Amino acid sequence: MSPRPVVTRFAPSPTGFLHIGGARTALFNMLYARHKGGTFLLRVEDTDRERSTEAAVAAIFEGLNWLGVKPDAEPVFQAARADRHRQAVMTLLETGHAYRCHLTVEELEAERERARAEGRAIRSPWRDRVHNDPDAPHVIRFKGPLEGETVIDDLVKGQIRFRNIDLDDLVLLRTDGAPTYNLAVVVDDHDMGVTHIIRGDDHVNNAARQTLIYQAFGWEVPAMAHIPLIHGPDGAKLSKRHGAQAVGEFADMGYLPEAMRNYLTRLGWGHGDSEIFSDAEAVSWFDVRDVVKSPARLDWAKLAFVNAHYIKDADNERLADLVRGDIARRGETLPDGVDRHLATLIELLKEGAKSTLDIAASLEFVIKTRPLSLDEKCKGLLTEETRARLSRLAEHLAAVEFQREPLEAAIRAFAGQEGVGVGKFGAALRGVLSGGSPAPDLATALTALGRDEALGRILDAVS
Ligand code: GLU
């Protein structure tokens, strides 16, 4: 039999934001499908009607879209397939792989207590009995084997064995006819032709139950890869106190989607010691079998390093739009004069920026309006001698082309002419240009301000 074409899927439950752990699972599914020339699908697991919200569905779509994780077909909504799920349960009933269980809530509770006390799985007496009124209130349970083992050859974790006797007879259909989660997952994965299930390792226990359901239907069990969760830098489960969890938070913190893609792919997976790689390289290298078994830890310094790399390469107009967004989120706007040549400014200021927020912060000194208020430190530097020197410098710079290199040369030449080192007036110059805000090196700061503004700031301070 020739192997089936690879189909993977990401199957989020829309109960909140898109967690970066989920985003990485989605990414791994996409990469593996692309690597194998297969198909990557998206399924929204909204069977839990109480916990699923439309806002969460929108947040998940938005997060995936931002990250550039795009399914190859329209998303499937699980809740819309409830009739198909019910029909599948009827098949199991007909083939003897399921039964109607008429335990009342109290009876079930009593059995749960007994099972707990005896250290065994719950068993319903209805497993081998038929009620004389099949319409009497009931759930439909899976009739699992009581002997033998269920073995999962997990592509990441290796072989995992479960004793069937330990697995209770799971409810497939509730009293109100609503299909349950594990049943829906199996039927959907089968109907969608999924060949590889790549998901978080919090689903390992479901894997055994789902495998039994596949076998009862006589369907081929997909390959499974359970990947470890993402932990915080301290090794604890990622939580609020680690700074961020939702993909949207990372976007707001000024990370670029391509940097996030690269970083998340590298988290728990690697190709030699490559830290920076293109999407095409990720596709050609990625195999889910190479995902490491232990939980990956979020490393902010590494993420910043990767982001800085992509910022350096990014188009300045695009960065300008992102920076405008960052500034707007702070409730501020750029002055027209700055906004007009923002992309040019960004080219000057993006060097070393670890996020677009860094770029926005580095614009602060440009945005100020004259006359700047100088801090005490700067005032202290402006001695009589330094004022006179800065005034001569302003004259000297008036004839210089306001570009980084000529300015750098001019400052050096000026220092030589004055018979001092640049250090003698550099700090004061920086202070009068920036008003104490963070600023880049002198030549860059001058270029970013432009001739009129820069010379105006110097003269304001020395006159
Ligand atoms: N809906 C599940 C979740 O969000 C994933 C189920 C699966 O991938 O099989 O955790």
Short mmCIF file of C-alpha atoms and ligand atoms in Angstrom, two decimals:
data_model
loop_
_atom_site.label_atom_id
_atom_site.label_comp_id
_atom_site.label_asym_id
_atom_site.label_seq_id
_atom_site.Cartn_x
_atom_site.Cartn_y
_atom_site.Cartn_z
CA MET A 1 0.00 0.00 0.00
CA SER A 2 1.50 3.36 -0.94
CA PRO A 3 1.59 5.79 1.98
CA ARG A 4 -1.21 8.33 2.16
CA PRO A 5 -0.28 11.94 1.33
CA VAL A 6 0.58 13.74 4.55
CA VAL A 7 -2.22 15.76 6.12
CA THR A 8 -1.68 17.63 9.38
CA ARG A 9 -3.98 19.90 11.32
CA PHE A 10 -4.03 22.44 14.09
CA ALA A 11 -7.11 22.01 16.25
CA PRO A 12 -7.46 24.84 18.75
CA SER A 13 -10.30 25.09 21.25
CA PRO A 14 -11.55 28.68 21.04
CA THR A 15 -11.71 29.44 24.74
CA GLY A 16 -9.20 32.30 24.91
CA PHE A 17 -6.29 33.96 23.16
CA LEU A 18 -3.81 32.11 20.92
CA HIS A 19 -1.07 30.96 23.30
CA ILE A 20 2.45 30.88 21.88
CA GLY A 21 2.55 27.16 22.72
CA GLY A 22 -0.46 26.68 20.45
CA ALA A 23 1.10 28.92 17.83
CA ARG A 24 4.23 26.77 17.83
CA THR A 25 2.09 23.61 17.51
CA ALA A 26 0.36 25.19 14.52
CA LEU A 27 3.71 26.14 13.02
CA PHE A 28 5.13 22.64 13.46
CA ASN A 29 2.05 21.19 11.78
CA MET A 30 2.40 23.57 8.87
CA LEU A 31 6.14 22.98 8.51
CA TYR A 32 5.78 19.23 8.61
CA ALA A 33 3.04 19.24 6.00
CA ARG A 34 5.06 21.53 3.72
CA HIS A 35 8.19 19.47 4.29
CA LYS A 36 6.34 16.38 3.11
CA GLY A 37 4.55 18.15 0.25
CA GLY A 38 1.29 17.54 2.09
CA THR A 39 -1.64 19.59 3.34
CA PHE A 40 -2.07 21.61 6.51
CA LEU A 41 -5.59 22.06 7.85
CA LEU A 42 -7.24 24.06 10.62
CA ARG A 43 -10.10 22.82 12.77
CA VAL A 44 -11.83 24.91 15.38
CA GLU A 45 -12.83 22.62 18.25
CA ASP A 46 -15.90 24.43 19.43
CA THR A 47 -17.84 21.43 20.72
CA ASP A 48 -17.80 22.92 24.21
CA ARG A 49 -20.51 25.48 23.51
CA GLU A 50 -20.25 27.06 26.92
CA ARG A 51 -16.56 27.80 26.84
CA SER A 52 -16.17 28.62 23.13
CA THR A 53 -16.58 32.22 22.09
CA GLU A 54 -16.57 34.04 18.77
CA ALA A 55 -14.07 36.51 20.15
CA ALA A 56 -11.69 33.62 20.83
CA VAL A 57 -12.17 32.26 17.31
CA ALA A 58 -11.34 35.71 15.93
CA ALA A 59 -8.29 36.01 18.21
CA ILE A 60 -6.98 32.64 17.04
CA PHE A 61 -7.46 33.46 13.36
CA GLU A 62 -5.85 36.83 13.84
CA GLY A 63 -2.89 35.35 15.73
CA LEU A 64 -2.27 32.68 13.09
CA ASN A 65 -2.64 35.17 10.29
CA TRP A 66 -0.18 37.55 11.93
CA LEU A 67 2.32 34.74 12.40
CA GLY A 68 1.93 33.69 8.76
CA VAL A 69 0.55 30.25 9.58
CA LYS A 70 -1.92 29.67 6.79
CA PRO A 71 -4.01 26.54 6.36
CA ASP A 72 -4.41 25.08 2.88
CA ALA A 73 -8.21 25.01 3.10
CA GLU A 74 -11.09 26.78 4.80
CA PRO A 75 -11.24 26.00 8.52
CA VAL A 76 -13.51 23.23 9.72
CA PHE A 77 -15.81 24.01 12.67
CA GLN A 78 -16.30 20.97 14.82
CA ALA A 79 -19.68 21.93 16.29
CA ALA A 80 -21.18 22.13 12.80
CA ARG A 81 -20.42 18.43 12.35
CA ALA A 82 -22.47 17.17 15.30
CA ASP A 83 -24.85 15.17 13.07
CA ARG A 84 -21.94 13.33 11.54
CA HIS A 85 -20.57 12.62 15.02
CA ARG A 86 -23.93 11.22 16.15
CA GLN A 87 -24.16 9.06 13.07
CA ALA A 88 -20.67 7.69 13.78
CA VAL A 89 -21.72 6.80 17.32
CA MET A 90 -24.71 4.88 15.94
CA THR A 91 -22.29 2.86 13.85
CA LEU A 92 -20.33 1.94 16.97
CA LEU A 93 -23.56 1.00 18.70
CA GLU A 94 -24.50 -1.28 15.81
CA THR A 95 -21.11 -2.96 15.71
CA GLY A 96 -21.12 -3.59 19.46
CA HIS A 97 -18.36 -1.07 20.24
CA ALA A 98 -20.67 1.17 22.23
CA TYR A 99 -23.59 0.78 24.61
CA ARG A 100 -26.40 2.77 26.16
CA CYS A 101 -25.62 3.47 29.78
CA HIS A 102 -28.57 4.32 32.01
CA LEU A 103 -26.68 5.09 35.22
CA THR A 104 -28.24 7.97 37.07
CA VAL A 105 -26.05 10.78 38.33
CA GLU A 106 -26.17 9.30 41.86
CA GLU A 107 -25.39 5.78 40.66
CA LEU A 108 -22.47 7.05 38.64
CA GLU A 109 -21.16 8.96 41.64
CA ALA A 110 -21.37 5.80 43.77
CA GLU A 111 -19.51 3.79 41.11
CA ARG A 112 -16.89 6.54 40.89
CA GLU A 113 -16.35 6.27 44.66
CA ARG A 114 -16.07 2.48 44.53
CA ALA A 115 -13.69 2.61 41.56
CA ARG A 116 -11.51 5.13 43.36
CA ALA A 117 -11.44 3.03 46.54
CA GLU A 118 -10.55 -0.10 44.56
CA GLY A 119 -8.02 1.74 42.39
CA ARG A 120 -9.64 0.78 39.11
CA ALA A 121 -11.37 2.46 36.18
CA ILE A 122 -15.10 3.16 36.28
CA ARG A 123 -17.28 0.39 34.80
CA SER A 124 -20.95 0.67 34.07
CA PRO A 125 -23.19 -2.34 34.70
CA TRP A 126 -24.93 -1.40 31.43
CA ARG A 127 -21.89 -2.54 29.50
CA ASP A 128 -23.42 -5.98 29.23
CA ARG A 129 -27.10 -5.22 29.74
CA VAL A 130 -29.87 -3.76 27.65
CA HIS A 131 -32.65 -1.66 29.18
CA ASN A 132 -36.15 -2.80 28.31
CA ASP A 133 -36.85 0.80 27.30
CA PRO A 134 -33.96 2.02 25.10
CA ASP A 135 -35.43 5.53 25.18
CA ALA A 136 -35.02 5.79 28.94
CA PRO A 137 -32.49 8.57 29.66
CA HIS A 138 -28.98 7.43 28.87
CA VAL A 139 -25.58 8.34 27.56
CA ILE A 140 -23.75 6.28 24.98
CA ARG A 141 -20.44 4.92 26.16
CA PHE A 142 -17.54 3.40 24.31
CA LYS A 143 -17.13 -0.31 25.02
CA GLY A 144 -13.39 -0.51 25.44
CA PRO A 145 -11.39 -3.73 25.63
CA LEU A 146 -10.72 -4.98 29.16
CA GLU A 147 -7.56 -6.81 28.28
CA GLY A 148 -4.37 -6.07 26.47
CA GLU A 149 -2.53 -2.85 25.90
CA THR A 150 -2.81 0.17 23.69
CA VAL A 151 0.56 1.18 22.35
CA ILE A 152 1.37 4.57 20.87
CA ASP A 153 4.56 4.85 18.86
CA ASP A 154 4.90 8.53 19.42
CA LEU A 155 7.20 10.28 16.95
CA VAL A 156 8.60 12.50 19.71
CA LYS A 157 8.14 10.60 22.96
CA GLY A 158 8.82 7.11 21.68
CA GLN A 159 6.67 4.17 22.67
CA ILE A 160 3.96 4.81 25.26
CA ARG A 161 1.96 1.86 26.62
CA PHE A 162 -1.42 1.96 28.33
CA ARG A 163 -3.19 -0.98 30.00
CA ASN A 164 -6.69 -1.11 28.56
CA ILE A 165 -8.12 -2.14 31.91
CA ASP A 166 -7.11 1.29 33.23
CA LEU A 167 -9.13 3.16 30.62
CA ASP A 168 -12.76 3.70 31.54
CA ASP A 169 -15.62 3.50 29.07
CA LEU A 170 -15.69 7.00 27.82
CA VAL A 171 -18.96 8.80 27.10
CA LEU A 172 -19.38 9.34 23.35
CA LEU A 173 -22.81 10.95 23.34
CA ARG A 174 -24.33 12.83 26.26
CA THR A 175 -27.91 12.47 27.49
CA ASP A 176 -28.91 15.45 25.36
CA GLY A 177 -27.35 13.83 22.28
CA ALA A 178 -24.30 16.11 22.27
CA PRO A 179 -21.14 14.35 21.01
CA THR A 180 -18.11 14.46 23.29
CA TYR A 181 -14.69 15.79 22.59
CA ASN A 182 -12.63 12.61 22.06
CA LEU A 183 -15.21 11.12 19.74
CA ALA A 184 -15.45 14.30 17.67
CA VAL A 185 -11.66 14.53 17.36
CA VAL A 186 -11.39 11.00 15.99
CA VAL A 187 -14.26 11.32 13.52
CA ASP A 188 -13.03 14.69 12.30
CA ASP A 189 -9.41 13.63 11.95
CA HIS A 190 -10.54 10.59 10.02
CA ASP A 191 -12.91 12.51 7.75
CA MET A 192 -10.30 15.20 7.11
CA GLY A 193 -7.78 12.53 6.09
CA VAL A 194 -5.34 13.50 8.83
CA THR A 195 -2.26 11.28 8.73
CA HIS A 196 -0.15 13.00 11.41
CA ILE A 197 -1.44 14.42 14.66
CA ILE A 198 1.06 16.91 16.08
CA ARG A 199 -0.15 18.48 19.34
CA GLY A 200 0.78 19.40 22.88
CA ASP A 201 1.77 16.57 25.19
CA ASP A 202 -1.09 17.42 27.52
CA HIS A 203 -3.07 15.22 25.09
CA VAL A 204 -1.08 12.03 25.58
CA ASN A 205 -3.81 10.41 27.67
CA ASN A 206 -6.42 11.20 25.04
CA ALA A 207 -4.19 9.49 22.48
CA ALA A 208 -4.84 6.06 24.02
CA ARG A 209 -8.59 6.53 24.12
CA GLN A 210 -8.66 7.92 20.62
CA THR A 211 -6.58 5.01 19.34
CA LEU A 212 -9.16 2.57 20.70
CA ILE A 213 -11.95 4.47 18.97
CA TYR A 214 -10.07 4.37 15.65
CA GLN A 215 -9.64 0.63 16.03
CA ALA A 216 -13.32 0.16 16.81
CA PHE A 217 -14.21 1.94 13.56
CA GLY A 218 -11.63 -0.12 11.71
CA TRP A 219 -9.84 3.08 10.63
CA GLU A 220 -6.11 3.55 10.21
CA VAL A 221 -4.68 5.28 13.29
CA PRO A 222 -2.74 8.44 12.35
CA ALA A 223 0.87 8.85 13.39
CA MET A 224 1.13 10.93 16.54
CA ALA A 225 3.68 13.38 17.84
CA HIS A 226 3.13 14.88 21.27
CA ILE A 227 5.32 17.89 21.73
CA PRO A 228 6.38 19.29 25.10
CA LEU A 229 4.91 22.54 26.31
CA ILE A 230 6.78 25.83 26.36
CA HIS A 231 8.05 26.81 29.78
CA GLY A 232 9.19 30.13 31.16
CA PRO A 233 12.90 30.97 31.51
CA ASP A 234 12.79 29.53 35.04
CA GLY A 235 11.50 26.16 33.85
CA ALA A 236 7.98 26.62 35.26
CA LYS A 237 4.92 26.39 33.04
CA LEU A 238 4.61 29.60 31.04
CA SER A 239 2.30 32.00 32.84
CA LYS A 240 1.44 35.67 33.13
CA ARG A 241 4.34 36.42 35.41
CA HIS A 242 6.81 35.45 32.64
CA GLY A 243 5.79 38.54 30.71
CA ALA A 244 3.67 37.32 27.83
CA GLN A 245 1.79 34.27 26.62
CA ALA A 246 -0.52 35.38 23.84
CA VAL A 247 0.73 35.81 20.30
CA GLY A 248 -0.95 39.23 20.23
CA GLU A 249 1.11 40.35 23.23
CA PHE A 250 4.31 39.54 21.37
CA ALA A 251 3.07 41.54 18.40
CA ASP A 252 2.36 44.49 20.70
CA MET A 253 5.84 44.17 22.19
CA GLY A 254 7.31 44.95 18.80
CA TYR A 255 8.37 41.52 17.58
CA LEU A 256 8.15 40.89 13.86
CA PRO A 257 6.14 37.86 12.74
CA GLU A 258 9.04 36.42 10.73
CA ALA A 259 11.27 36.69 13.81
CA MET A 260 8.62 35.02 15.94
CA ARG A 261 8.25 32.25 13.35
CA ASN A 262 11.98 31.66 13.29
CA TYR A 263 12.25 31.78 17.08
CA LEU A 264 9.27 29.49 17.75
CA THR A 265 10.48 26.97 15.18
CA ARG A 266 13.85 26.86 16.92
CA LEU A 267 12.18 26.39 20.30
CA GLY A 268 12.49 22.67 21.00
CA TRP A 269 13.68 21.89 17.50
CA GLY A 270 16.91 22.64 15.70
CA HIS A 271 19.05 22.06 12.67
CA GLY A 272 22.63 21.94 13.90
CA ASP A 273 23.33 25.24 15.54
CA SER A 274 21.46 27.43 13.03
CA GLU A 275 19.67 30.19 14.90
CA ILE A 276 18.54 32.30 11.96
CA PHE A 277 16.96 30.57 8.99
CA SER A 278 14.49 31.39 6.27
CA ASP A 279 11.00 29.93 5.93
CA ALA A 280 12.22 27.86 2.99
CA GLU A 281 15.07 26.44 5.07
CA ALA A 282 12.68 25.65 7.91
CA VAL A 283 10.45 23.75 5.48
CA SER A 284 13.30 21.82 3.97
CA TRP A 285 14.84 20.91 7.34
CA PHE A 286 11.85 20.37 9.60
CA ASP A 287 11.01 16.88 10.73
CA VAL A 288 8.76 16.45 13.75
CA ARG A 289 10.89 13.48 14.81
CA ASP A 290 13.66 15.93 15.66
CA VAL A 291 11.59 17.82 18.23
CA VAL A 292 13.23 17.38 21.63
CA LYS A 293 11.50 15.50 24.41
CA SER A 294 12.05 17.98 27.19
CA PRO A 295 10.10 21.22 27.55
CA ALA A 296 11.57 24.20 25.75
CA ARG A 297 12.25 27.37 27.72
CA LEU A 298 11.41 30.80 26.50
CA ASP A 299 14.62 32.79 26.26
CA TRP A 300 13.97 36.52 25.97
CA ALA A 301 17.57 37.39 25.09
CA LYS A 302 17.56 34.97 22.18
CA LEU A 303 14.20 36.21 20.96
CA ALA A 304 15.56 39.78 21.07
CA PHE A 305 18.64 38.70 19.11
CA VAL A 306 16.51 37.03 16.42
CA ASN A 307 14.16 40.00 16.25
CA ALA A 308 17.06 42.47 15.91
CA HIS A 309 18.30 40.46 12.94
CA TYR A 310 14.94 40.65 11.16
CA ILE A 311 14.50 44.34 11.99
CA LYS A 312 17.84 45.06 10.31
CA ASP A 313 16.58 43.31 7.17
CA ALA A 314 13.04 44.68 7.23
CA ASP A 315 11.75 47.26 4.79
CA ASN A 316 11.82 50.72 6.38
CA GLU A 317 8.37 51.72 5.15
CA ARG A 318 6.94 48.63 6.79
CA LEU A 319 8.81 49.36 10.02
CA ALA A 320 7.54 52.93 9.83
CA ASP A 321 3.95 51.66 9.81
CA LEU A 322 4.63 49.39 12.75
CA VAL A 323 6.28 52.20 14.69
CA ARG A 324 3.31 54.47 13.94
CA GLY A 325 1.10 51.73 15.39
CA ASP A 326 3.28 51.44 18.51
CA ILE A 327 3.15 55.19 19.01
CA ALA A 328 -0.61 55.32 18.39
CA ARG A 329 -1.12 52.57 20.99
CA ARG A 330 0.56 54.86 23.47
CA GLY A 331 -2.03 57.49 22.53
CA GLU A 332 0.58 59.67 20.81
CA THR A 333 1.11 60.88 17.25
CA LEU A 334 4.24 61.88 15.39
CA PRO A 335 4.69 65.51 14.34
CA ASP A 336 4.12 65.90 10.59
CA GLY A 337 7.71 66.85 9.94
CA VAL A 338 8.92 63.61 11.51
CA ASP A 339 6.18 61.45 10.08
CA ARG A 340 6.95 62.54 6.54
CA HIS A 341 10.47 61.15 6.54
CA LEU A 342 9.92 58.42 9.11
CA ALA A 343 11.26 55.61 6.92
CA THR A 344 14.51 57.54 6.34
CA LEU A 345 14.82 58.16 10.06
CA ILE A 346 14.24 54.51 10.79
CA GLU A 347 17.07 53.52 8.50
CA LEU A 348 19.29 55.65 10.75
CA LEU A 349 17.85 54.51 14.06
CA LYS A 350 17.10 50.82 13.62
CA GLU A 351 20.68 49.66 14.10
CA GLY A 352 20.73 47.48 17.20
CA ALA A 353 16.98 47.89 17.86
CA LYS A 354 15.60 44.74 19.45
CA SER A 355 11.97 45.57 18.75
CA THR A 356 9.91 48.20 17.00
CA LEU A 357 9.24 49.61 20.47
CA ASP A 358 12.98 50.27 20.72
CA ILE A 359 12.78 52.20 17.46
CA ALA A 360 9.79 54.15 18.76
CA ALA A 361 11.75 54.97 21.93
CA SER A 362 14.75 56.08 19.90
CA LEU A 363 12.53 58.55 18.05
CA GLU A 364 11.69 60.36 21.27
CA PHE A 365 14.57 62.80 20.99
CA VAL A 366 13.63 63.64 17.39
CA ILE A 367 10.02 64.35 18.32
CA LYS A 368 10.84 67.01 20.92
CA THR A 369 10.18 70.61 20.01
CA ARG A 370 12.52 73.58 20.47
CA PRO A 371 13.62 74.98 22.74
CA LEU A 372 14.41 71.70 24.52
CA SER A 373 14.46 71.71 28.28
CA LEU A 374 17.86 70.49 29.37
CA ASP A 375 18.42 68.34 32.41
CA GLU A 376 20.75 69.32 35.25
CA LYS A 377 23.48 67.04 34.02
CA CYS A 378 23.54 68.70 30.62
CA LYS A 379 23.39 72.16 32.12
CA GLY A 380 26.38 71.28 34.26
CA LEU A 381 28.35 70.35 31.14
CA LEU A 382 27.63 73.64 29.43
CA THR A 383 30.49 75.67 30.85
CA GLU A 384 31.48 78.96 29.29
CA GLU A 385 34.25 77.21 27.40
CA THR A 386 31.97 74.47 26.07
CA ARG A 387 29.31 76.92 24.97
CA ALA A 388 31.85 78.85 22.97
CA ARG A 389 33.11 75.62 21.48
CA LEU A 390 29.62 74.38 20.53
CA SER A 391 28.90 77.71 18.97
CA ARG A 392 32.04 77.34 16.80
CA LEU A 393 30.96 73.78 16.03
CA ALA A 394 27.59 75.02 14.79
CA GLU A 395 29.37 77.34 12.41
CA HIS A 396 31.68 74.55 11.31
CA LEU A 397 28.74 72.21 10.62
CA ALA A 398 26.75 74.80 8.70
CA ALA A 399 28.70 74.01 5.57
CA VAL A 400 28.77 70.23 5.97
CA GLU A 401 26.52 67.81 4.16
CA PHE A 402 24.06 66.38 6.75
CA GLN A 403 24.81 62.73 6.18
CA ARG A 404 26.32 60.35 8.68
CA GLU A 405 29.78 59.98 7.18
CA PRO A 406 30.55 63.59 6.30
CA LEU A 407 29.26 64.60 9.74
CA GLU A 408 31.45 62.07 11.47
CA ALA A 409 34.49 63.35 9.58
CA ALA A 410 33.53 66.96 10.27
CA ILE A 411 33.23 66.35 14.02
CA ARG A 412 36.62 64.69 14.08
CA ALA A 413 38.18 67.48 12.04
CA PHE A 414 36.62 70.06 14.32
CA ALA A 415 38.02 68.36 17.40
CA GLY A 416 41.48 68.36 15.75
CA GLN A 417 41.15 72.02 14.92
CA GLU A 418 40.26 72.77 18.54
CA GLY A 419 43.13 70.66 19.78
CA VAL A 420 40.86 68.48 21.97
CA GLY A 421 39.34 65.03 21.84
CA VAL A 422 35.67 64.62 20.82
CA GLY A 423 35.08 63.52 24.42
CA LYS A 424 35.68 67.06 25.55
CA PHE A 425 32.40 68.32 24.04
CA GLY A 426 30.62 65.11 22.91
CA ALA A 427 28.49 64.63 26.03
CA ALA A 428 27.36 68.26 26.03
CA LEU A 429 26.53 68.10 22.33
CA ARG A 430 24.56 64.95 22.87
CA GLY A 431 22.68 66.58 25.72
CA VAL A 432 21.67 69.63 23.74
CA LEU A 433 20.60 67.52 20.77
CA SER A 434 18.58 65.00 22.78
CA GLY A 435 17.41 66.87 25.85
CA GLY A 436 18.38 63.85 27.90
CA SER A 437 16.41 61.22 25.92
CA PRO A 438 18.22 58.16 24.62
CA ALA A 439 19.94 59.04 21.36
CA PRO A 440 22.26 57.30 18.92
CA ASP A 441 25.84 58.35 18.19
CA LEU A 442 26.42 62.03 17.42
CA ALA A 443 26.62 61.83 13.63
CA THR A 444 23.46 59.71 13.49
CA ALA A 445 21.62 62.02 15.87
CA LEU A 446 22.58 65.04 13.77
CA THR A 447 21.52 63.33 10.56
CA ALA A 448 18.21 62.25 12.07
CA LEU A 449 17.43 65.82 13.17
CA GLY A 450 18.43 67.45 9.91
CA ARG A 451 20.49 70.62 9.55
CA ASP A 452 17.99 73.27 10.64
CA GLU A 453 16.71 71.44 13.68
CA ALA A 454 20.15 70.26 14.80
CA LEU A 455 21.87 73.64 14.48
CA GLY A 456 18.82 75.32 16.01
CA ARG A 457 19.06 73.06 19.08
CA ILE A 458 22.77 73.81 19.47
CA LEU A 459 22.29 77.54 19.17
CA ASP A 460 19.30 77.53 21.59
CA ALA A 461 21.53 75.96 24.20
CA VAL A 462 24.61 78.15 23.79
CA SER A 463 23.12 81.56 23.29
N1 GLU B 1 -8.53 21.21 20.94
C1 GLU B 1 -7.38 20.74 21.63
C2 GLU B 1 -6.66 21.90 22.31
O1 GLU B 1 -6.88 23.04 21.96
C3 GLU B 1 -6.38 20.05 20.71
C4 GLU B 1 -6.85 18.70 20.32
C5 GLU B 1 -5.94 17.99 19.38
O2 GLU B 1 -5.00 18.60 18.81
O3 GLU B 1 -6.20 16.82 19.16
O4 GLU B 1 -5.91 21.67 23.21
#
